[in-house]
Short mmCIF file of C-alpha atoms in Angstrom, two decimals:
data_model
loop_
_atom_site.label_atom_id
_atom_site.label_comp_id
_atom_site.label_asym_id
_atom_site.label_seq_id
_atom_site.Cartn_x
_atom_site.Cartn_y
_atom_site.Cartn_z
CA MET D 1 164.73 -6.11 42.93
CA SER D 2 166.10 -5.49 46.36
CA GLN D 3 163.89 -5.35 49.39
CA ASN D 4 165.09 -1.72 50.04
CA ARG D 5 164.56 -0.56 46.48
CA PRO D 6 161.18 1.18 46.02
CA SER D 7 158.64 -0.76 43.75
CA GLU D 8 156.06 2.07 43.53
CA LEU D 9 155.76 5.76 42.70
CA ARG D 10 154.89 8.19 45.45
CA ARG D 11 151.80 10.14 45.67
CA GLU D 12 153.24 13.51 46.00
CA ILE D 13 151.34 15.63 43.52
CA GLY D 14 148.61 17.89 44.79
CA LEU D 15 145.71 19.66 43.00
CA VAL D 16 147.88 22.73 42.09
CA SER D 17 150.61 20.77 40.55
CA ALA D 18 148.24 18.49 38.66
CA THR D 19 146.31 21.56 37.33
CA ALA D 20 149.53 23.14 36.36
CA LEU D 21 150.73 20.13 34.45
CA VAL D 22 147.47 20.07 32.50
CA ILE D 23 147.84 23.76 31.59
CA ALA D 24 151.59 23.35 30.77
CA ASN D 25 150.63 20.37 28.58
CA MET D 26 147.86 22.35 26.71
CA ILE D 27 149.42 25.65 26.28
CA GLY D 28 152.17 24.89 23.49
CA SER D 29 152.83 25.92 20.17
CA GLY D 30 149.46 25.22 18.52
CA ILE D 31 148.06 28.58 19.95
CA PHE D 32 150.76 30.61 18.66
CA THR D 33 150.67 29.04 15.33
CA THR D 34 147.41 27.89 13.99
CA SER D 35 145.05 30.82 14.14
CA GLY D 36 146.22 32.20 10.88
CA PHE D 37 145.39 28.93 9.31
CA ILE D 38 142.08 28.80 10.81
CA LEU D 39 141.27 32.19 9.84
CA ALA D 40 142.20 31.12 6.27
CA GLU D 41 139.74 28.21 6.35
CA LEU D 42 136.70 29.98 7.83
CA GLY D 43 137.21 33.54 6.74
CA SER D 44 135.56 35.28 9.65
CA PRO D 45 136.80 36.44 12.99
CA THR D 46 133.63 35.48 14.44
CA ALA D 47 133.65 32.03 13.11
CA VAL D 48 137.29 31.85 14.49
CA LEU D 49 136.17 32.51 17.91
CA VAL D 50 133.32 30.09 17.82
CA CYS D 51 135.63 27.41 16.57
CA TRP D 52 138.04 27.86 19.38
CA LEU D 53 135.09 27.70 21.93
CA LEU D 54 133.62 24.69 20.48
CA GLY D 55 137.34 23.03 20.55
CA GLY D 56 137.36 24.08 24.18
CA LEU D 57 134.03 22.45 24.95
CA PHE D 58 135.09 19.46 23.00
CA ALA D 59 138.27 19.18 25.32
CA LEU D 60 136.32 19.69 28.46
CA ALA D 61 133.84 16.82 27.50
CA GLY D 62 136.95 14.54 27.05
CA ALA D 63 138.47 15.87 30.46
CA LEU D 64 135.10 15.14 32.40
CA CYS D 65 135.12 11.39 30.76
CA TYR D 66 138.84 11.00 31.68
CA GLY D 67 138.12 12.36 35.19
CA GLU D 68 135.85 9.43 35.99
CA LEU D 69 138.36 6.90 34.65
CA GLY D 70 141.17 8.54 36.49
CA ALA D 71 139.22 8.52 40.02
CA MET D 72 138.22 4.79 39.25
CA LEU D 73 141.60 3.75 38.38
CA PRO D 74 144.05 5.89 39.85
CA ARG D 75 147.18 4.53 38.53
CA ALA D 76 150.30 5.50 36.14
CA GLY D 77 149.63 5.22 32.28
CA GLY D 78 146.47 7.11 31.40
CA GLU D 79 144.98 5.56 28.31
CA TYR D 80 147.02 2.41 28.76
CA ALA D 81 145.68 1.69 32.20
CA TYR D 82 142.05 2.77 31.43
CA LEU D 83 142.03 0.61 27.98
CA ARG D 84 143.52 -2.30 29.83
CA ALA D 85 140.65 -2.35 32.37
CA SER D 86 138.01 -1.94 29.47
CA PHE D 87 139.25 -3.81 26.45
CA GLY D 88 142.45 -5.70 27.54
CA PRO D 89 145.95 -5.83 27.16
CA LEU D 90 146.31 -5.58 23.37
CA PRO D 91 144.45 -2.21 22.64
CA ALA D 92 146.22 -1.05 25.89
CA PHE D 93 149.76 -1.84 24.58
CA VAL D 94 148.91 -0.40 21.22
CA SER D 95 147.78 2.84 22.98
CA GLY D 96 150.99 2.96 24.82
CA TRP D 97 152.95 2.53 21.86
CA ILE D 98 151.33 5.53 20.28
CA SER D 99 151.62 7.50 23.23
CA LEU D 100 155.62 6.71 22.94
CA ILE D 101 155.88 7.68 19.34
CA VAL D 102 153.34 10.09 18.40
CA GLY D 103 152.00 11.44 21.94
CA PHE D 104 155.24 12.53 23.53
CA SER D 105 158.40 11.84 21.74
CA ALA D 106 157.49 13.57 18.72
CA PRO D 107 155.90 16.62 20.32
CA ILE D 108 158.81 16.82 22.63
CA ALA D 109 161.31 17.15 19.73
CA ALA D 110 158.94 19.38 17.73
CA ALA D 111 158.57 21.81 20.82
CA ALA D 112 162.44 21.65 21.46
CA ILE D 113 163.06 22.76 17.77
CA ALA D 114 160.60 25.27 18.36
CA PHE D 115 162.20 26.57 21.30
CA ALA D 116 165.41 26.69 19.97
CA THR D 117 164.37 28.59 16.89
CA TYR D 118 162.50 31.30 18.82
CA PHE D 119 165.56 31.46 21.29
CA LEU D 120 168.09 32.04 18.61
CA GLY D 121 165.86 34.41 16.63
CA GLY D 122 165.76 32.40 13.43
CA THR D 123 167.43 29.52 11.85
CA PRO D 124 171.20 29.75 11.55
CA ASP D 125 172.86 27.73 8.70
CA PRO D 126 173.64 24.12 9.88
CA TRP D 127 177.18 22.96 10.45
CA LEU D 128 176.73 19.51 8.70
CA ILE D 129 174.04 17.72 6.69
CA LEU D 130 174.09 14.07 5.91
CA GLY D 131 171.96 12.80 2.87
CA PRO D 132 169.64 14.85 0.57
CA GLU D 133 169.49 18.50 1.24
CA ASP D 134 165.49 18.36 0.99
CA SER D 135 165.38 15.25 3.32
CA PRO D 136 168.63 14.56 5.38
CA TRP D 137 169.37 11.59 7.33
CA LEU D 138 171.06 13.61 10.09
CA ARG D 139 171.22 17.50 10.64
CA PHE D 140 173.63 19.18 13.04
CA SER D 141 173.25 22.77 13.78
CA PRO D 142 173.04 25.38 16.62
CA ILE D 143 169.04 24.61 16.57
CA THR D 144 169.36 20.78 16.83
CA LEU D 145 172.30 21.21 19.46
CA LEU D 146 170.23 23.57 21.55
CA ALA D 147 166.94 21.44 21.19
CA CYS D 148 168.80 18.31 22.27
CA GLY D 149 170.57 20.24 25.17
CA ALA D 150 166.97 21.41 26.41
CA VAL D 151 165.62 17.78 26.10
CA ILE D 152 168.63 16.43 28.23
CA ALA D 153 168.67 19.20 30.72
CA LEU D 154 164.84 18.94 31.38
CA SER D 155 164.94 15.06 31.47
CA LEU D 156 167.75 15.34 33.98
CA VAL D 157 165.46 17.42 36.25
CA HIS D 158 162.73 14.89 36.06
CA ILE D 159 165.02 12.27 36.95
CA HIS D 160 166.47 13.91 39.78
CA SER D 161 163.17 13.84 41.89
CA LEU D 162 159.58 14.37 41.53
CA ARG D 163 159.63 17.42 44.09
CA LEU D 164 162.17 19.41 41.70
CA GLY D 165 160.44 18.18 38.76
CA GLN D 166 157.18 19.67 39.75
CA GLY D 167 158.69 22.64 41.10
CA VAL D 168 160.53 23.47 37.93
CA GLN D 169 157.28 22.57 36.13
CA ASN D 170 155.19 24.91 38.29
CA LEU D 171 157.76 27.64 37.87
CA LEU D 172 157.85 27.41 33.97
CA THR D 173 153.86 27.28 34.22
CA VAL D 174 153.73 30.31 36.08
CA PHE D 175 156.07 32.00 33.84
CA LYS D 176 153.93 31.22 30.74
CA LEU D 177 150.72 32.11 32.30
CA GLY D 178 152.13 35.40 33.45
CA PHE D 179 153.45 36.51 30.14
CA ILE D 180 150.44 35.40 28.42
CA LEU D 181 148.12 37.35 30.86
CA VAL D 182 150.51 40.49 30.34
CA PHE D 183 150.25 40.01 26.59
CA ILE D 184 146.45 39.72 26.71
CA GLY D 185 145.97 42.87 29.25
CA ALA D 186 148.50 44.74 27.55
CA GLY D 187 147.38 44.31 24.01
CA LEU D 188 143.83 45.10 24.80
CA TRP D 189 144.34 48.14 26.79
CA LEU D 190 147.74 49.55 25.47
CA GLY D 191 148.24 48.09 21.99
CA GLN D 192 147.54 49.69 18.85
CA GLY D 193 144.93 47.56 17.48
CA ASP D 194 141.23 47.87 15.97
CA LEU D 195 138.01 46.16 17.14
CA GLY D 196 136.82 46.78 13.60
CA HIS D 197 138.93 44.04 12.60
CA LEU D 198 136.07 41.78 14.19
CA THR D 199 133.53 42.62 11.47
CA GLN D 200 135.68 42.21 8.56
CA VAL D 201 135.67 38.99 6.59
CA LEU D 202 138.26 37.62 3.84
CA PRO D 203 136.57 37.83 0.30
CA GLU D 204 135.48 34.81 -1.56
CA THR D 205 135.55 32.44 1.52
CA HIS D 206 132.51 30.38 2.49
CA ILE D 207 132.14 28.27 5.57
CA THR D 208 131.62 24.64 4.59
CA GLY D 209 131.70 21.28 6.51
CA ALA D 210 135.13 20.44 5.08
CA SER D 211 136.48 24.03 5.98
CA PHE D 212 135.12 23.76 9.59
CA ALA D 213 136.42 20.23 9.89
CA VAL D 214 139.94 21.30 8.80
CA ALA D 215 139.64 24.27 11.47
CA LEU D 216 138.80 21.74 14.22
CA ILE D 217 141.75 19.77 13.49
CA PHE D 218 144.06 22.71 13.93
CA VAL D 219 142.00 23.64 17.13
CA SER D 220 142.00 20.03 18.43
CA PHE D 221 145.90 19.94 18.15
CA ALA D 222 146.27 23.26 20.10
CA TYR D 223 144.14 21.91 22.82
CA SER D 224 145.76 18.55 22.90
CA GLY D 225 147.41 17.83 26.40
CA TRP D 226 143.98 18.11 28.35
CA ASN D 227 144.45 14.44 29.47
CA ALA D 228 148.07 15.25 30.97
CA ALA D 229 147.33 14.63 34.59
CA ALA D 230 145.64 11.23 33.97
CA TYR D 231 149.13 9.86 33.26
CA LEU D 232 150.34 10.46 36.68
CA GLY D 233 147.23 8.92 38.40
CA GLY D 234 149.62 6.88 40.56
CA GLU D 235 151.31 10.02 41.95
CA ILE D 236 148.36 12.16 42.47
CA ARG D 237 147.21 12.64 46.04
CA GLN D 238 143.33 12.04 47.03
CA PRO D 239 142.99 11.11 43.09
CA GLY D 240 139.20 10.31 43.42
CA ARG D 241 139.07 14.28 43.93
CA ASN D 242 142.25 15.91 42.44
CA LEU D 243 142.42 14.08 39.19
CA PRO D 244 139.06 15.17 37.85
CA LEU D 245 139.29 18.73 39.09
CA ALA D 246 142.67 19.08 37.68
CA LEU D 247 141.74 18.08 34.32
CA ALA D 248 138.47 19.94 34.32
CA LEU D 249 139.91 23.34 35.88
CA GLY D 250 143.04 23.08 33.76
CA THR D 251 140.77 22.67 30.60
CA LEU D 252 138.59 25.55 31.45
CA LEU D 253 141.31 27.91 32.19
CA VAL D 254 143.19 27.17 29.03
CA THR D 255 139.92 27.73 27.16
CA VAL D 256 139.35 31.26 28.42
CA LEU D 257 142.91 32.04 27.74
CA TYR D 258 142.86 30.80 24.31
CA LEU D 259 139.53 32.72 23.46
CA LEU D 260 141.36 35.90 25.04
CA LEU D 261 144.49 35.31 22.91
CA ASN D 262 142.52 35.06 19.77
CA LEU D 263 140.66 38.01 20.46
CA VAL D 264 144.07 39.84 20.77
CA TYR D 265 145.24 38.39 17.69
CA LEU D 266 142.07 39.67 15.85
CA TYR D 267 142.26 43.25 17.59
CA ALA D 268 145.91 43.44 16.31
CA LEU D 269 145.71 42.20 12.77
CA PRO D 270 143.16 42.58 10.13
CA PRO D 271 141.77 39.21 8.56
CA ALA D 272 143.74 39.83 5.33
CA ALA D 273 147.13 40.24 7.29
CA MET D 274 146.25 37.23 9.75
CA SER D 275 145.19 34.79 7.20
CA GLY D 276 147.80 32.13 6.95
CA MET D 277 150.32 33.64 9.17
CA LEU D 278 152.45 31.07 10.95
CA GLU D 279 154.30 33.07 13.74
CA ILE D 280 150.79 34.80 14.76
CA GLY D 281 151.97 35.75 18.24
CA THR D 282 154.94 37.46 17.22
CA GLY D 283 153.12 39.12 14.44
CA ALA D 284 150.37 40.33 16.60
CA ALA D 285 152.85 41.68 19.31
CA ARG D 286 154.58 43.64 16.37
CA ALA D 287 151.51 45.13 15.12
CA LEU D 288 150.36 46.09 18.90
CA PHE D 289 153.71 47.50 20.17
CA GLY D 290 156.21 47.54 17.61
CA PRO D 291 159.24 45.28 16.47
CA THR D 292 161.10 45.46 19.69
CA ILE D 293 158.35 44.12 21.94
CA GLY D 294 157.56 41.72 19.24
CA ALA D 295 161.00 40.36 19.37
CA LEU D 296 160.97 40.15 23.18
CA PHE D 297 157.49 38.27 22.95
CA GLY D 298 159.15 35.74 20.64
CA LEU D 299 161.85 35.15 23.28
CA ALA D 300 158.89 34.77 25.86
CA ILE D 301 157.27 32.15 23.74
CA ALA D 302 160.62 30.29 23.58
CA LEU D 303 160.75 30.23 27.48
CA GLY D 304 157.12 29.09 27.50
CA LEU D 305 157.73 26.12 25.25
CA LEU D 306 160.26 24.95 27.91
CA SER D 307 157.13 24.42 29.98
CA VAL D 308 155.24 22.09 27.36
CA MET D 309 158.52 20.04 27.20
CA SER D 310 158.78 19.64 30.79
CA ALA D 311 155.13 18.62 31.06
CA MET D 312 155.65 16.07 28.49
CA ILE D 313 158.87 14.82 29.75
CA MET D 314 157.17 14.30 33.04
CA ALA D 315 153.93 12.49 32.05
CA GLY D 316 155.05 10.38 29.00
CA PRO D 317 157.51 7.85 30.78
CA ARG D 318 154.58 7.10 33.18
CA VAL D 319 153.04 5.41 30.40
CA TYR D 320 155.98 3.19 29.69
CA PHE D 321 156.57 2.62 33.33
CA ALA D 322 153.04 1.04 33.53
CA MET D 323 153.50 -1.02 30.50
CA ALA D 324 156.89 -2.53 31.82
CA ARG D 325 154.98 -3.22 35.14
CA ASP D 326 152.68 -5.31 33.46
CA ASP D 327 155.29 -7.30 31.54
CA LEU D 328 154.22 -5.60 28.21
CA PHE D 329 157.49 -3.75 27.78
CA PHE D 330 161.22 -3.81 28.63
CA ARG D 331 161.54 -4.57 32.35
CA ARG D 332 163.94 -1.80 33.15
CA PHE D 333 161.61 0.86 32.13
CA GLY D 334 159.33 -0.41 35.02
CA GLU D 335 161.85 0.22 37.62
CA VAL D 336 161.84 2.98 40.13
CA ASP D 337 165.33 4.71 40.94
CA ALA D 338 166.16 3.46 44.58
CA ASN D 339 167.36 7.19 45.52
CA ARG D 340 165.26 9.52 43.27
CA HIS D 341 161.84 7.65 43.40
CA THR D 342 161.30 8.33 39.77
CA PRO D 343 160.98 6.16 36.66
CA ALA D 344 164.55 7.19 35.61
CA GLN D 345 165.18 4.39 32.81
CA ALA D 346 161.75 5.23 31.08
CA ILE D 347 162.64 9.16 31.19
CA VAL D 348 166.28 8.47 29.53
CA PHE D 349 164.48 6.24 27.11
CA GLN D 350 162.06 8.91 26.11
CA ALA D 351 164.75 11.62 26.01
CA LEU D 352 167.11 9.30 23.50
CA ILE D 353 164.12 8.87 21.05
CA ALA D 354 163.09 12.67 21.27
CA CYS D 355 166.87 13.53 20.49
CA ALA D 356 167.00 11.26 17.66
CA MET D 357 164.03 12.70 16.02
CA ILE D 358 165.44 16.23 16.49
CA LEU D 359 168.69 14.95 14.65
CA ILE D 360 166.90 13.09 11.79
CA ALA D 361 164.07 15.57 11.45
CA ALA D 362 161.61 12.64 11.31
CA TYR D 363 159.24 14.30 13.55
CA ASP D 364 157.80 16.25 10.35
CA ALA D 365 156.39 12.97 9.07
CA LEU D 366 154.94 11.94 12.53
CA LEU D 367 153.12 15.30 13.07
CA VAL D 368 151.27 14.89 9.96
CA TYR D 369 149.35 11.96 11.78
CA ILE D 370 149.50 13.01 15.56
CA GLY D 371 145.96 14.50 15.47
CA PHE D 372 144.45 11.35 13.89
CA THR D 373 146.28 8.65 15.96
CA LEU D 374 145.82 10.44 19.20
CA SER D 375 142.05 11.12 18.50
CA LEU D 376 141.60 7.35 17.79
CA SER D 377 143.19 6.49 21.13
CA ALA D 378 140.99 9.01 23.02
CA MET D 379 137.67 7.98 21.28
CA LEU D 380 138.43 4.37 22.04
CA THR D 381 139.33 5.23 25.82
CA VAL D 382 135.93 7.24 26.13
CA ILE D 383 134.06 4.15 24.43
CA GLY D 384 135.90 2.01 27.24
CA LEU D 385 134.39 4.31 29.89
CA MET D 386 130.89 3.53 28.67
CA ARG D 387 131.74 -0.34 28.48
CA LEU D 388 133.09 -0.29 31.91
CA ARG D 389 129.64 1.43 33.21
CA ARG D 390 127.84 -1.57 31.72
CA ARG D 391 130.32 -4.29 32.67
CA ALA D 392 131.41 -3.24 36.11
CA PRO D 393 128.41 -0.98 37.58
CA ASP D 394 129.43 -1.64 41.18
CA THR D 395 133.08 -0.54 41.11
CA PRO D 396 133.56 2.51 43.27
CA ARG D 397 133.53 5.72 41.34
CA PRO D 398 134.35 8.60 43.38
CA TYR D 399 133.53 11.00 40.59
CA ARG D 400 130.99 10.48 37.89
CA THR D 401 131.10 11.97 34.28
CA LEU D 402 128.95 15.16 34.43
CA GLY D 403 126.13 14.85 31.81
CA TYR D 404 126.60 11.07 31.26
CA PRO D 405 125.82 9.62 28.67
CA LEU D 406 125.46 12.66 26.43
CA THR D 407 128.97 14.04 27.32
CA PRO D 408 131.00 10.79 26.34
CA LEU D 409 128.63 10.44 23.18
CA LEU D 410 129.51 14.01 22.17
CA PHE D 411 133.13 13.53 22.36
CA ILE D 412 132.97 10.17 20.44
CA ALA D 413 130.97 11.79 17.78
CA GLY D 414 133.56 14.82 17.68
CA SER D 415 136.48 12.26 17.53
CA LEU D 416 134.95 10.08 14.99
CA TRP D 417 134.43 13.26 12.63
CA ILE D 418 138.05 14.09 12.73
CA ILE D 419 139.26 10.47 12.05
CA VAL D 420 136.70 10.05 9.15
CA TYR D 421 137.50 13.54 7.62
CA THR D 422 141.29 12.87 8.08
CA LEU D 423 140.95 9.32 6.31
CA THR D 424 139.06 10.73 3.33
CA SER D 425 140.82 13.78 2.69
CA LYS D 426 144.35 12.63 3.60
CA PRO D 427 144.49 8.81 2.82
CA ILE D 428 148.30 8.63 3.29
CA VAL D 429 147.73 9.81 6.95
CA GLY D 430 145.44 6.55 7.38
CA LEU D 431 148.45 4.52 6.11
CA TYR D 432 150.78 6.03 8.55
CA GLY D 433 148.16 5.40 11.32
CA LEU D 434 147.75 1.82 10.16
CA ALA D 435 151.41 1.10 10.16
CA THR D 436 151.79 2.37 13.71
CA LEU D 437 148.87 0.50 14.84
CA LEU D 438 150.12 -2.73 13.12
CA SER D 439 153.73 -2.34 14.47
CA GLY D 440 152.37 -2.02 18.09
CA ALA D 441 150.47 -5.17 17.71
CA LEU D 442 153.44 -6.86 16.41
CA LEU D 443 155.72 -5.54 19.38
CA TYR D 444 152.92 -6.81 21.55
CA ARG D 445 153.06 -10.27 20.09
CA PHE D 446 156.61 -10.25 20.71
CA PHE D 447 156.59 -9.42 24.50
CA ARG D 448 153.81 -11.86 24.86
CA LEU D 449 155.97 -14.62 23.40
CA SER D 450 158.99 -13.64 25.39
CA LYS D 451 156.99 -13.49 28.51
CA THR D 452 155.60 -17.33 27.70
CA GLY D 453 158.87 -18.37 26.37
#
């Protein structure tokens, strides 16, 4: 690396941009697709709202814990950096491997396909399918072409410069927040709904521990992304103050918006119509305002999904950058572009994986265990927080977790519930997760051997 080549990422992200990143990462396809399934599990509109509130408090507990770690270790990488400090390089590397495959590339691919489907107003016939029709090896269609184009375009934006990337990110986030607020306000004041829907319940449904666990898994998926700012700890100004604030403020704001959006859904649709509905946002908009406005709302969701993609494209490469800097990944992904001051190679690498997933549709299998693997990684990270409190009590901590030790213990218990329930009810997910962990451990061994060799 030449003397003039930058070796570090610049601290250019302020509190507003960091908070916007958290909001953009959290508000994705989950809030527009899961409420109908949650109602089908619980049967009661009141229980649905309670479930979304508990999910928000659970995410806030995680954000408060990550805030202490981010303020104490203001580096790029998120869980990777925190687990390296608390448990060593092997768990850290496996966490980074999970982030690459499950945490960012697969959701980017899924969000890109959702964007293209909403934008094109449906699913056009594919141009070419290679392999069996029910599980093709490659699929070329208007959907996959537009999805790959969106991934490439947003990746180029974030390669260009951090200033342009966060500017586009903030603009997309403002748009997404704007149309959500308009939808909430217009839906409750001008929409043709009925508050009586809130008192109706589905017949022959009973809330059990299993049904509530399923509902919380859906909710946890919708809240995922609350830790987004932690991945850019090396680029946030005054991280001891701004990083914990961004995590907490972003999570709180999204929790309020999610509760209001679900109130609109329940106001627009009776439980019988809402139960099991996938495109809940479009369905509610049509019920409130008619088919024309419903179609426009579908287009607004598509543009809003660009914000989710942009946020993940921005955050993910910082993990691979940090791993490469520690000689635990290919060295080129730890390089900073001399002119752009961005981890360009890592961004390109992530874009290629996401585009491959779009074309082969392999993201479907990955999404089955996203919640399981990410819950495991986040739980271990919060356990690491408590371990660092004991092992390094004198380390400067500009921010300490509010409600410690109750806050981390509640987060660990909630994560453990999700993990255990997933393993017992869907053992195949456990096998996928085990294979992911094992492949990460083997890859770690490869990089360690190549380093010593």
